[in-house]
């Protein structure tokens, strides 16, 4: 697969992760305060009537009866999705007019084991952590600890990107809205190799940059850098800042930004992947390195408190927990994330930690999905003008279940029933996105005839790479083995053709088999090696020491 094709595939995967597919369902809207009416009425009385100024927020279109009718059908919607997919566990919460209308869990915390999912079962949020994180930062902005437009280097002096000018000017808002110019998913492969947060953030400076503030690319570690800078300005860690500014004030007692807290929870849903026709708890996903972007964990009971805060403009049970203006900034479009695909198509935007979209009536919908390929899928959607929100947490790898439940619920509230089979519609799109990064070369079928490999000694040695660190290639028994990362992860190289081998990728961003091609000098020994899966932005070539 060419780098261009890989970039396109990653954009599709990002679109799924942001909930752009689910955003096709009906929605509602709110926007920034509109002061134009007040300005008009300060002008001297005109000689002819002034036109009526539309309200800042459209009037609600959903009656309580319509919402209640959709809530009444949620049990069946969830059970149908679980029956059709086999996903082990699901939890759902619905808030309307500051009231929790629905709070329920279904299925198993771990497939085949005792323990049912309930409202207080802890799930990993994956990328739903992002709008939670922007809420925390909004609290710090409201307290004047930082400003959304602060350059990151003001609070994180060691931070750097490849372009010095961008380094000096990139702001917290730029990184929270994915418009810094960093490539899609920058740093994620370093995380897969076992590098910690400090190493990853310190190596973003090697990534090539697209045009600043004119390019959108979804970057977990760009957002993480901004969040960590805010915590540094507050004199604390991100994990403590999240608890101090959001979790404790709202009584979100089962919510944390630390993987250790999720791990020690007695009532937690473990992650599952599908193997054939069964779901298995095979992997553990520790996302501490990108905690602000993907490492939070919570329950649907706790998440409904956060929904109430969001829909209440920062107010919760009579207390202004987060400044309304600072929070409102997170709900505004900051960059085009998905151009329209047809002349009459709608544009998708990204705000600050939120996917921002508008429906045919000009109403705003805020949403986000989260996905761990290693076994979690989540989704949240808010219709602020309707004071309506829904959150769905699951413990299965992404196949469209939470997005389909959200879309079916909203569709039913607006039309009385689903206008399409959302699971059938969304599922294949997510599968397409998941398969998009795989190599175009089928490494299970070597060419015939194929050129022989050289003796193992032609390839062995240590190779250097400024971004990924050192690589060691050694002969171990009959195998050629590649070692990468701080924990020296071992990957067996299988001969494909000539000086090209393949290895099986692992981790959150695994894409099956990928290629490893050695460049051999005039002395018959390799002096460089390109790792296909690590070369999406041109940084995957290692040079012999």
Short mmCIF file of C-alpha atoms in Angstrom, two decimals:
data_model
loop_
_atom_site.label_atom_id
_atom_site.label_comp_id
_atom_site.label_asym_id
_atom_site.label_seq_id
_atom_site.Cartn_x
_atom_site.Cartn_y
_atom_site.Cartn_z
CA UNK A 1 0.00 0.00 0.00
CA UNK A 2 1.39 3.41 -0.94
CA UNK A 3 1.82 6.13 1.69
CA UNK A 4 -1.03 8.07 0.03
CA UNK A 5 -3.36 5.06 0.22
CA UNK A 6 -2.35 4.46 3.82
CA UNK A 7 -3.10 8.10 4.66
CA UNK A 8 -6.54 7.78 3.07
CA UNK A 9 -7.22 4.63 5.03
CA UNK A 10 -6.15 6.27 8.28
CA UNK A 11 -8.47 9.21 7.57
CA UNK A 12 -11.34 6.75 7.20
CA UNK A 13 -10.38 5.07 10.45
CA UNK A 14 -10.28 8.48 12.12
CA UNK A 15 -13.74 9.31 10.74
CA UNK A 16 -15.08 6.18 12.36
CA UNK A 17 -13.33 6.99 15.61
CA UNK A 18 -14.81 10.45 15.73
CA UNK A 19 -18.34 9.23 15.25
CA UNK A 20 -18.79 10.86 11.84
CA UNK A 21 -20.67 7.80 10.62
CA UNK A 22 -23.04 7.89 13.57
CA UNK A 23 -23.52 11.61 12.96
CA UNK A 24 -25.59 10.74 9.90
CA UNK A 25 -28.52 10.09 12.24
CA UNK A 26 -30.80 13.01 13.12
CA UNK A 27 -29.60 15.52 15.70
CA UNK A 28 -30.08 18.82 17.44
CA UNK A 29 -28.10 22.01 17.90
CA UNK A 30 -26.82 24.82 20.01
CA UNK A 31 -24.22 27.43 19.28
CA UNK A 32 -22.45 30.46 20.72
CA UNK A 33 -24.43 33.27 22.26
CA UNK A 34 -25.88 35.51 19.55
CA UNK A 35 -25.71 39.17 20.56
CA UNK A 36 -26.89 40.54 17.24
CA UNK A 37 -30.44 41.03 18.50
CA UNK A 38 -29.27 43.15 21.41
CA UNK A 39 -27.07 45.18 19.09
CA UNK A 40 -29.96 45.87 16.72
CA UNK A 41 -32.27 47.09 19.46
CA UNK A 42 -29.69 49.61 20.69
CA UNK A 43 -29.93 51.43 17.34
CA UNK A 44 -32.35 54.36 17.02
CA UNK A 45 -35.87 53.32 16.01
CA UNK A 46 -35.95 52.63 12.27
CA UNK A 47 -38.56 53.96 9.88
CA UNK A 48 -39.52 50.41 8.85
CA UNK A 49 -39.85 47.22 10.90
CA UNK A 50 -36.67 45.28 11.55
CA UNK A 51 -36.50 41.66 10.37
CA UNK A 52 -36.97 39.04 13.05
CA UNK A 53 -33.62 37.77 14.33
CA UNK A 54 -33.49 33.98 14.66
CA UNK A 55 -32.79 32.65 18.15
CA UNK A 56 -29.27 31.59 19.11
CA UNK A 57 -30.64 28.11 19.73
CA UNK A 58 -33.49 26.58 17.75
CA UNK A 59 -36.54 25.65 19.82
CA UNK A 60 -36.74 22.02 20.96
CA UNK A 61 -38.31 19.68 18.43
CA UNK A 62 -38.48 16.60 20.62
CA UNK A 63 -41.27 16.38 23.16
CA UNK A 64 -40.84 14.42 26.35
CA UNK A 65 -43.30 11.89 25.02
CA UNK A 66 -41.13 11.25 21.95
CA UNK A 67 -38.00 10.85 24.06
CA UNK A 68 -39.81 8.52 26.47
CA UNK A 69 -41.04 6.43 23.55
CA UNK A 70 -37.47 6.04 22.28
CA UNK A 71 -36.26 5.18 25.78
CA UNK A 72 -38.98 2.52 26.09
CA UNK A 73 -37.55 0.78 23.02
CA UNK A 74 -33.91 0.87 24.13
CA UNK A 75 -33.96 -2.53 25.84
CA UNK A 76 -34.97 -4.15 22.58
CA UNK A 77 -32.47 -2.14 20.55
CA UNK A 78 -29.57 -3.18 22.80
CA UNK A 79 -30.59 -6.82 23.00
CA UNK A 80 -31.02 -7.00 19.23
CA UNK A 81 -27.53 -5.59 18.66
CA UNK A 82 -26.04 -8.04 21.16
CA UNK A 83 -27.91 -10.99 19.63
CA UNK A 84 -26.73 -10.12 16.13
CA UNK A 85 -23.10 -9.48 17.03
CA UNK A 86 -22.47 -11.48 20.20
CA UNK A 87 -20.71 -8.53 21.84
CA UNK A 88 -20.37 -9.60 25.50
CA UNK A 89 -21.39 -6.50 27.45
CA UNK A 90 -23.15 -3.15 26.92
CA UNK A 91 -24.10 -0.29 29.24
CA UNK A 92 -26.31 2.66 28.26
CA UNK A 93 -27.24 5.96 29.89
CA UNK A 94 -29.70 8.61 28.66
CA UNK A 95 -30.17 12.14 30.02
CA UNK A 96 -32.98 14.54 29.09
CA UNK A 97 -33.77 17.92 30.68
CA UNK A 98 -31.17 17.25 33.41
CA UNK A 99 -32.86 13.99 34.36
CA UNK A 100 -31.41 10.51 33.98
CA UNK A 101 -34.11 8.60 32.08
CA UNK A 102 -32.22 5.38 31.43
CA UNK A 103 -29.37 3.63 33.18
CA UNK A 104 -28.85 -0.05 32.48
CA UNK A 105 -26.27 -2.73 31.79
CA UNK A 106 -26.58 -5.89 29.70
CA UNK A 107 -24.54 -9.05 29.30
CA UNK A 108 -21.26 -10.12 30.84
CA UNK A 109 -18.22 -8.27 32.13
CA UNK A 110 -16.10 -11.17 30.88
CA UNK A 111 -17.35 -13.72 28.39
CA UNK A 112 -18.00 -17.08 29.99
CA UNK A 113 -17.38 -15.85 33.54
CA UNK A 114 -19.64 -14.81 36.38
CA UNK A 115 -20.40 -11.11 36.71
CA UNK A 116 -23.08 -9.14 34.93
CA UNK A 117 -22.74 -5.64 33.47
CA UNK A 118 -24.63 -2.99 35.40
CA UNK A 119 -24.77 0.82 35.67
CA UNK A 120 -21.71 0.77 37.95
CA UNK A 121 -19.51 -1.47 35.79
CA UNK A 122 -16.27 0.29 34.84
CA UNK A 123 -15.43 0.37 31.11
CA UNK A 124 -12.43 1.79 29.30
CA UNK A 125 -13.63 4.86 27.38
CA UNK A 126 -11.02 4.83 24.59
CA UNK A 127 -11.38 8.07 22.59
CA UNK A 128 -14.48 9.21 24.44
CA UNK A 129 -11.73 10.30 26.82
CA UNK A 130 -11.16 13.29 24.49
CA UNK A 131 -14.34 15.28 25.19
CA UNK A 132 -13.92 14.39 28.87
CA UNK A 133 -10.39 15.81 28.70
CA UNK A 134 -11.52 19.01 27.00
CA UNK A 135 -14.01 19.47 29.86
CA UNK A 136 -11.14 19.29 32.33
CA UNK A 137 -9.16 21.86 30.34
CA UNK A 138 -12.24 24.09 30.10
CA UNK A 139 -12.33 24.09 33.91
CA UNK A 140 -8.69 25.23 33.98
CA UNK A 141 -9.43 27.88 31.34
CA UNK A 142 -12.34 29.18 33.39
CA UNK A 143 -10.05 29.56 36.38
CA UNK A 144 -7.51 31.50 34.24
CA UNK A 145 -4.85 28.84 34.78
CA UNK A 146 -4.45 28.69 31.00
CA UNK A 147 -6.19 30.04 27.91
CA UNK A 148 -7.29 28.01 24.91
CA UNK A 149 -5.12 30.22 22.71
CA UNK A 150 -1.99 29.91 24.84
CA UNK A 151 1.03 28.64 22.89
CA UNK A 152 1.88 25.19 24.22
CA UNK A 153 5.54 26.17 24.76
CA UNK A 154 4.43 28.71 27.39
CA UNK A 155 3.54 25.80 29.66
CA UNK A 156 5.73 23.06 28.20
CA UNK A 157 9.06 24.71 27.28
CA UNK A 158 10.68 21.51 25.97
CA UNK A 159 7.91 20.83 23.46
CA UNK A 160 8.87 21.05 19.79
CA UNK A 161 7.56 20.18 16.34
CA UNK A 162 9.60 19.92 13.17
CA UNK A 163 8.99 23.54 12.12
CA UNK A 164 10.33 26.08 14.66
CA UNK A 165 7.71 28.67 13.70
CA UNK A 166 4.88 26.19 14.30
CA UNK A 167 6.52 25.18 17.57
CA UNK A 168 6.34 28.77 18.79
CA UNK A 169 2.76 29.35 17.68
CA UNK A 170 0.84 26.08 18.09
CA UNK A 171 -1.77 26.51 20.83
CA UNK A 172 -3.71 24.29 23.18
CA UNK A 173 -6.73 24.71 20.91
CA UNK A 174 -4.69 23.74 17.83
CA UNK A 175 -3.71 20.43 19.41
CA UNK A 176 -7.15 19.71 20.87
CA UNK A 177 -8.72 20.24 17.42
CA UNK A 178 -6.10 18.21 15.48
CA UNK A 179 -5.04 21.15 13.25
CA UNK A 180 -1.36 21.36 14.20
CA UNK A 181 -0.16 19.73 10.98
CA UNK A 182 1.05 16.56 12.70
CA UNK A 183 0.34 13.43 10.64
CA UNK A 184 -2.62 11.22 11.42
CA UNK A 185 -2.14 9.12 14.59
CA UNK A 186 1.36 10.52 15.21
CA UNK A 187 3.14 8.58 17.93
CA UNK A 188 0.68 5.69 18.11
CA UNK A 189 3.18 3.21 16.67
CA UNK A 190 5.73 4.28 19.29
CA UNK A 191 3.16 3.43 21.95
CA UNK A 192 2.66 -0.01 20.38
CA UNK A 193 6.42 -0.58 20.64
CA UNK A 194 6.28 0.14 24.38
CA UNK A 195 7.59 3.71 24.60
CA UNK A 196 6.24 5.87 27.40
CA UNK A 197 4.50 9.24 27.20
CA UNK A 198 7.65 11.28 27.73
CA UNK A 199 9.54 9.56 24.91
CA UNK A 200 6.62 9.80 22.49
CA UNK A 201 5.91 13.48 23.12
CA UNK A 202 9.62 14.25 22.87
CA UNK A 203 9.83 12.59 19.45
CA UNK A 204 6.87 14.30 17.76
CA UNK A 205 9.46 16.83 16.56
CA UNK A 206 10.64 14.33 13.93
CA UNK A 207 7.24 14.02 12.24
CA UNK A 208 6.75 15.86 8.92
CA UNK A 209 4.11 18.57 9.12
CA UNK A 210 1.19 19.42 6.86
CA UNK A 211 0.11 23.10 6.54
CA UNK A 212 -0.53 24.57 9.97
CA UNK A 213 -4.18 25.26 10.85
CA UNK A 214 -5.19 24.31 7.31
CA UNK A 215 -4.95 20.53 7.68
CA UNK A 216 -6.90 18.13 9.88
CA UNK A 217 -5.33 14.89 11.10
CA UNK A 218 -6.44 12.95 14.18
CA UNK A 219 -3.55 12.78 16.66
CA UNK A 220 -3.86 11.17 20.08
CA UNK A 221 -0.48 12.39 21.23
CA UNK A 222 -0.90 15.93 19.94
CA UNK A 223 -3.96 16.24 22.17
CA UNK A 224 -2.11 14.50 24.98
CA UNK A 225 0.71 17.07 24.79
CA UNK A 226 -1.78 19.91 25.17
CA UNK A 227 -3.47 18.29 28.16
CA UNK A 228 -0.17 17.55 29.88
CA UNK A 229 0.89 21.18 29.33
CA UNK A 230 -2.28 22.34 31.09
CA UNK A 231 -1.58 20.04 34.03
CA UNK A 232 1.98 21.37 34.20
CA UNK A 233 0.63 24.93 34.30
CA UNK A 234 -1.59 23.87 37.20
CA UNK A 235 1.37 22.33 39.01
CA UNK A 236 0.06 18.78 38.98
CA UNK A 237 -0.28 15.65 36.86
CA UNK A 238 -2.98 15.10 34.27
CA UNK A 239 -4.45 12.27 36.31
CA UNK A 240 -4.75 14.47 39.41
CA UNK A 241 -6.02 17.48 37.46
CA UNK A 242 -8.84 15.39 35.96
CA UNK A 243 -9.88 14.17 39.37
CA UNK A 244 -9.64 17.60 41.00
CA UNK A 245 -11.48 19.60 38.34
CA UNK A 246 -14.11 17.11 37.13
CA UNK A 247 -14.42 13.68 38.69
CA UNK A 248 -14.58 14.66 42.36
CA UNK A 249 -16.76 17.78 41.91
CA UNK A 250 -19.34 15.71 40.02
CA UNK A 251 -19.12 12.70 42.31
CA UNK A 252 -17.79 10.52 39.47
CA UNK A 253 -16.33 8.17 42.06
CA UNK A 254 -15.67 5.29 39.65
CA UNK A 255 -13.98 7.41 36.97
CA UNK A 256 -10.22 7.75 36.55
CA UNK A 257 -7.55 8.76 34.07
CA UNK A 258 -5.16 6.10 35.40
CA UNK A 259 -5.02 2.54 34.06
CA UNK A 260 -4.09 1.26 37.53
CA UNK A 261 -7.47 2.41 38.88
CA UNK A 262 -9.30 0.59 36.09
CA UNK A 263 -7.24 -2.55 36.70
CA UNK A 264 -8.01 -2.69 40.41
CA UNK A 265 -11.76 -2.09 39.98
CA UNK A 266 -13.68 -5.15 41.13
CA UNK A 267 -16.67 -4.43 38.92
CA UNK A 268 -14.98 -3.86 35.56
CA UNK A 269 -15.65 -4.98 32.00
CA UNK A 270 -12.57 -6.52 30.39
CA UNK A 271 -11.78 -6.06 26.71
CA UNK A 272 -12.74 -8.66 24.09
CA UNK A 273 -11.85 -9.40 20.48
CA UNK A 274 -13.72 -11.67 18.12
CA UNK A 275 -11.98 -14.90 17.15
CA UNK A 276 -14.07 -16.72 14.60
CA UNK A 277 -17.59 -16.82 16.01
CA UNK A 278 -16.67 -16.23 19.65
CA UNK A 279 -15.56 -13.25 21.73
CA UNK A 280 -12.44 -13.77 23.83
CA UNK A 281 -10.76 -11.71 26.55
CA UNK A 282 -7.34 -11.98 24.93
CA UNK A 283 -5.64 -8.60 25.36
CA UNK A 284 -5.05 -5.92 27.99
CA UNK A 285 -4.98 -2.31 26.77
CA UNK A 286 -2.94 0.02 28.96
CA UNK A 287 -3.45 3.49 27.45
CA UNK A 288 -1.68 5.52 30.17
CA UNK A 289 0.75 6.99 27.63
CA UNK A 290 -2.16 8.76 25.89
CA UNK A 291 -4.39 9.07 28.95
CA UNK A 292 -6.05 12.40 28.01
CA UNK A 293 -6.83 11.11 24.53
CA UNK A 294 -7.78 7.52 25.28
CA UNK A 295 -6.95 6.38 28.79
CA UNK A 296 -9.95 7.28 30.94
CA UNK A 297 -12.33 4.71 32.41
CA UNK A 298 -15.81 5.20 33.80
CA UNK A 299 -19.32 3.83 34.33
CA UNK A 300 -22.54 4.87 32.62
CA UNK A 301 -23.78 6.20 35.97
CA UNK A 302 -20.78 8.51 36.21
CA UNK A 303 -20.96 9.43 32.54
CA UNK A 304 -24.56 10.62 32.86
CA UNK A 305 -23.33 13.14 35.45
CA UNK A 306 -20.87 14.44 32.87
CA UNK A 307 -23.65 14.57 30.26
CA UNK A 308 -25.73 16.69 32.63
CA UNK A 309 -22.77 19.06 33.13
CA UNK A 310 -22.30 19.38 29.36
CA UNK A 311 -25.98 19.99 28.67
CA UNK A 312 -26.17 22.35 31.65
CA UNK A 313 -23.47 24.68 30.28
CA UNK A 314 -21.03 23.72 33.01
CA UNK A 315 -23.58 23.70 35.82
CA UNK A 316 -24.27 20.60 37.90
CA UNK A 317 -26.89 20.38 40.65
CA UNK A 318 -26.96 24.13 41.16
CA UNK A 319 -23.16 24.63 41.10
CA UNK A 320 -21.15 26.18 38.25
CA UNK A 321 -18.41 23.55 38.10
CA UNK A 322 -16.97 24.61 34.73
CA UNK A 323 -17.07 28.13 33.30
CA UNK A 324 -19.81 28.30 30.66
CA UNK A 325 -17.81 30.33 28.12
CA UNK A 326 -14.74 28.10 28.39
CA UNK A 327 -16.91 25.01 27.95
CA UNK A 328 -18.86 26.57 25.08
CA UNK A 329 -15.61 27.03 23.16
CA UNK A 330 -15.23 23.23 23.05
CA UNK A 331 -18.57 22.94 21.23
CA UNK A 332 -17.65 25.24 18.33
CA UNK A 333 -16.18 24.10 14.98
CA UNK A 334 -12.41 24.68 14.85
CA UNK A 335 -11.44 22.75 11.71
CA UNK A 336 -13.12 20.93 8.84
CA UNK A 337 -12.64 17.23 9.58
CA UNK A 338 -14.79 15.72 6.85
CA UNK A 339 -15.53 17.65 3.63
CA UNK A 340 -18.92 16.99 2.03
CA UNK A 341 -18.91 14.05 -0.36
CA UNK A 342 -21.63 15.48 -2.61
CA UNK A 343 -22.80 18.98 -3.58
CA UNK A 344 -25.66 18.74 -1.09
CA UNK A 345 -23.63 16.83 1.48
CA UNK A 346 -22.95 18.11 4.96
CA UNK A 347 -19.53 19.10 6.24
CA UNK A 348 -18.11 17.54 9.39
CA UNK A 349 -16.11 19.62 11.86
CA UNK A 350 -13.97 19.02 14.90
CA UNK A 351 -14.17 21.28 17.92
CA UNK A 352 -12.06 20.87 21.04
CA UNK A 353 -12.30 17.19 21.82
CA UNK A 354 -15.71 16.96 20.13
CA UNK A 355 -16.97 15.99 16.71
CA UNK A 356 -19.23 18.85 15.62
CA UNK A 357 -21.91 18.50 12.95
CA UNK A 358 -25.11 20.17 11.75
CA UNK A 359 -28.32 18.62 10.48
CA UNK A 360 -30.73 19.76 7.76
CA UNK A 361 -32.39 22.20 10.18
CA UNK A 362 -29.05 23.79 11.07
CA UNK A 363 -29.06 22.15 14.50
CA UNK A 364 -25.79 21.14 16.11
CA UNK A 365 -24.89 17.63 17.21
CA UNK A 366 -21.87 16.91 19.42
CA UNK A 367 -20.46 13.43 19.49
CA UNK A 368 -17.48 11.16 19.74
CA UNK A 369 -16.76 7.47 19.43
CA UNK A 370 -13.97 5.50 21.03
CA UNK A 371 -12.37 2.32 19.75
CA UNK A 372 -9.69 -0.05 20.95
CA UNK A 373 -8.93 -2.70 18.37
CA UNK A 374 -7.83 -4.74 21.38
CA UNK A 375 -11.37 -4.83 22.68
CA UNK A 376 -13.47 -1.75 23.50
CA UNK A 377 -15.97 0.44 21.65
CA UNK A 378 -17.83 3.46 23.03
CA UNK A 379 -19.95 6.34 21.79
CA UNK A 380 -21.53 9.53 23.12
CA UNK A 381 -23.86 12.05 21.46
CA UNK A 382 -25.38 15.29 22.73
CA UNK A 383 -28.24 17.28 21.22
CA UNK A 384 -27.87 20.45 23.30
CA UNK A 385 -30.93 22.28 21.99
CA UNK A 386 -33.00 19.24 23.01
CA UNK A 387 -31.18 18.86 26.35
CA UNK A 388 -30.69 15.25 25.32
CA UNK A 389 -27.64 13.01 25.59
CA UNK A 390 -26.83 9.32 25.30
CA UNK A 391 -23.71 7.33 26.12
CA UNK A 392 -23.04 3.70 25.18
CA UNK A 393 -20.10 1.66 26.52
CA UNK A 394 -19.16 -1.84 25.31
CA UNK A 395 -16.41 -4.35 26.04
CA UNK A 396 -16.00 -5.63 22.48
CA UNK A 397 -13.74 -4.52 19.65
CA UNK A 398 -15.31 -1.94 17.29
CA UNK A 399 -17.93 -3.37 14.94
CA UNK A 400 -20.48 -0.53 15.11
CA UNK A 401 -22.56 -1.60 18.12
CA UNK A 402 -22.41 1.61 20.23
CA UNK A 403 -22.83 3.87 17.18
CA UNK A 404 -25.82 1.82 15.98
CA UNK A 405 -27.51 2.00 19.39
CA UNK A 406 -26.99 5.77 19.55
CA UNK A 407 -28.24 6.33 16.00
CA UNK A 408 -31.26 4.06 16.42
CA UNK A 409 -32.26 5.84 19.63
CA UNK A 410 -31.99 9.33 18.13
CA UNK A 411 -33.71 8.25 14.93
CA UNK A 412 -36.56 6.74 16.93
CA UNK A 413 -36.95 9.87 19.06
CA UNK A 414 -37.30 12.01 15.95
CA UNK A 415 -39.23 9.78 13.57
CA UNK A 416 -40.91 7.20 15.79
CA UNK A 417 -38.64 4.40 14.62
CA UNK A 418 -35.35 3.73 12.84
CA UNK A 419 -35.35 4.86 9.21
CA UNK A 420 -32.54 2.41 8.38
CA UNK A 421 -30.96 -0.63 9.98
CA UNK A 422 -28.10 1.27 11.57
CA UNK A 423 -26.09 -1.79 12.56
CA UNK A 424 -26.17 -3.09 8.98
CA UNK A 425 -25.24 0.35 7.69
CA UNK A 426 -22.46 1.22 10.14
CA UNK A 427 -20.85 -2.20 10.67
CA UNK A 428 -19.37 -2.64 7.17
CA UNK A 429 -17.97 0.90 7.20
CA UNK A 430 -16.10 0.21 10.41
CA UNK A 431 -14.82 -3.10 9.05
CA UNK A 432 -13.63 -1.29 5.93
CA UNK A 433 -11.80 1.24 8.07
CA UNK A 434 -10.18 -1.48 10.19
CA UNK A 435 -8.89 -3.27 7.09
CA UNK A 436 -7.74 -0.10 5.33
CA UNK A 437 -4.20 -0.03 6.76
CA UNK A 438 -3.27 -3.56 5.72
CA UNK A 439 -0.49 -4.03 3.21
CA UNK A 440 -1.45 -4.47 -0.41
CA UNK A 441 1.14 -7.24 -0.59
CA UNK A 442 -0.08 -10.69 0.41
CA UNK A 443 2.94 -11.92 2.32
CA UNK A 444 1.39 -15.37 2.75
CA UNK A 445 1.90 -15.99 -0.99
CA UNK A 446 5.53 -15.47 -2.09
CA UNK A 447 6.09 -14.96 -5.81
CA UNK A 448 7.01 -17.92 -7.95
CA UNK A 449 9.81 -18.17 -8.59
CA UNK A 450 11.17 -16.14 -5.71
CA UNK A 451 14.72 -14.95 -5.26
CA UNK A 452 16.55 -16.68 -2.41
CA UNK A 453 17.55 -14.89 0.75
CA UNK A 454 21.19 -14.28 1.61
CA UNK A 455 22.86 -15.96 4.55
CA UNK A 456 21.52 -14.67 7.89
CA UNK A 457 24.83 -12.95 8.58
CA UNK A 458 24.19 -10.53 5.71
CA UNK A 459 21.27 -9.05 7.62
CA UNK A 460 22.24 -9.28 11.28
CA UNK A 461 23.43 -6.31 13.29
CA UNK A 462 22.18 -3.14 14.96
CA UNK A 463 20.39 -0.41 13.02
CA UNK A 464 19.64 3.13 14.19
CA UNK A 465 16.57 5.32 13.78
CA UNK A 466 16.08 8.72 15.45
CA UNK A 467 12.32 8.24 15.79
CA UNK A 468 11.85 4.56 16.58
CA UNK A 469 15.14 3.97 18.36
CA UNK A 470 17.53 1.09 17.69
CA UNK A 471 16.65 -2.15 15.94
CA UNK A 472 18.61 -5.37 16.36
CA UNK A 473 18.43 -8.19 13.85
CA UNK A 474 19.87 -11.51 15.00
CA UNK A 475 19.88 -15.18 14.08
CA UNK A 476 18.18 -17.27 16.76
CA UNK A 477 18.22 -20.91 15.85
CA UNK A 478 16.72 -21.25 12.40
CA UNK A 479 14.95 -17.88 12.66
CA UNK A 480 15.91 -14.33 11.81
CA UNK A 481 14.56 -12.13 14.60
CA UNK A 482 13.99 -8.37 14.71
CA UNK A 483 13.93 -6.61 18.09
CA UNK A 484 12.36 -3.17 18.57
CA UNK A 485 11.40 -0.81 21.38
CA UNK A 486 12.50 -0.32 24.98
CA UNK A 487 11.29 -3.80 25.95
CA UNK A 488 13.04 -5.38 22.95
CA UNK A 489 9.90 -6.86 21.48
CA UNK A 490 10.79 -9.82 19.29
CA UNK A 491 9.39 -10.27 15.78
CA UNK A 492 10.26 -13.33 13.72
CA UNK A 493 11.10 -12.49 10.11
CA UNK A 494 9.79 -14.88 7.45
CA UNK A 495 11.40 -14.84 4.02
CA UNK A 496 9.20 -13.48 1.25
CA UNK A 497 11.37 -12.68 -1.77
CA UNK A 498 15.04 -11.74 -2.18
CA UNK A 499 15.97 -9.30 0.59
CA UNK A 500 12.34 -8.81 1.67
CA UNK A 501 10.86 -10.54 4.71
CA UNK A 502 7.56 -10.24 6.55
CA UNK A 503 6.61 -10.06 10.22
CA UNK A 504 3.33 -10.11 12.12
CA UNK A 505 2.48 -6.73 13.63
CA UNK A 506 1.10 -6.53 17.16
CA UNK A 507 -0.60 -4.00 19.41
CA UNK A 508 -3.46 -1.57 19.02
CA UNK A 509 -2.43 -0.65 15.47
CA UNK A 510 -1.67 -4.17 14.23
CA UNK A 511 -2.36 -4.67 10.53
CA UNK A 512 -1.48 -8.31 10.02
CA UNK A 513 1.66 -9.11 8.06
CA UNK A 514 3.92 -6.25 7.00
CA UNK A 515 7.14 -6.11 5.02
CA UNK A 516 10.78 -5.67 6.05
CA UNK A 517 13.14 -4.91 3.16
CA UNK A 518 16.93 -4.82 3.59
CA UNK A 519 19.12 -2.59 1.45
CA UNK A 520 22.37 -4.42 0.69
CA UNK A 521 25.66 -2.64 -0.04
CA UNK A 522 28.44 -3.60 -2.45
CA UNK A 523 30.02 -5.79 0.24
CA UNK A 524 26.98 -8.04 0.25
CA UNK A 525 25.83 -6.96 3.71
CA UNK A 526 22.75 -4.95 4.60
CA UNK A 527 23.39 -1.31 5.48
CA UNK A 528 19.77 -0.23 5.93
CA UNK A 529 16.31 -1.71 6.37
CA UNK A 530 12.84 -0.32 5.71
CA UNK A 531 9.96 -1.52 7.90
CA UNK A 532 6.79 -1.03 5.87
CA UNK A 533 4.34 -0.65 8.74
CA UNK A 534 6.53 1.96 10.44
CA UNK A 535 7.06 3.99 7.28
CA UNK A 536 3.66 5.67 6.88
CA UNK A 537 5.25 9.13 7.26
CA UNK A 538 8.66 8.27 5.81
CA UNK A 539 10.37 7.56 9.14
CA UNK A 540 10.57 3.78 8.88
CA UNK A 541 14.08 3.32 7.49
CA UNK A 542 16.81 2.13 9.92
CA UNK A 543 20.52 2.62 9.13
CA UNK A 544 23.28 0.18 10.07
CA UNK A 545 25.48 1.45 12.87
#
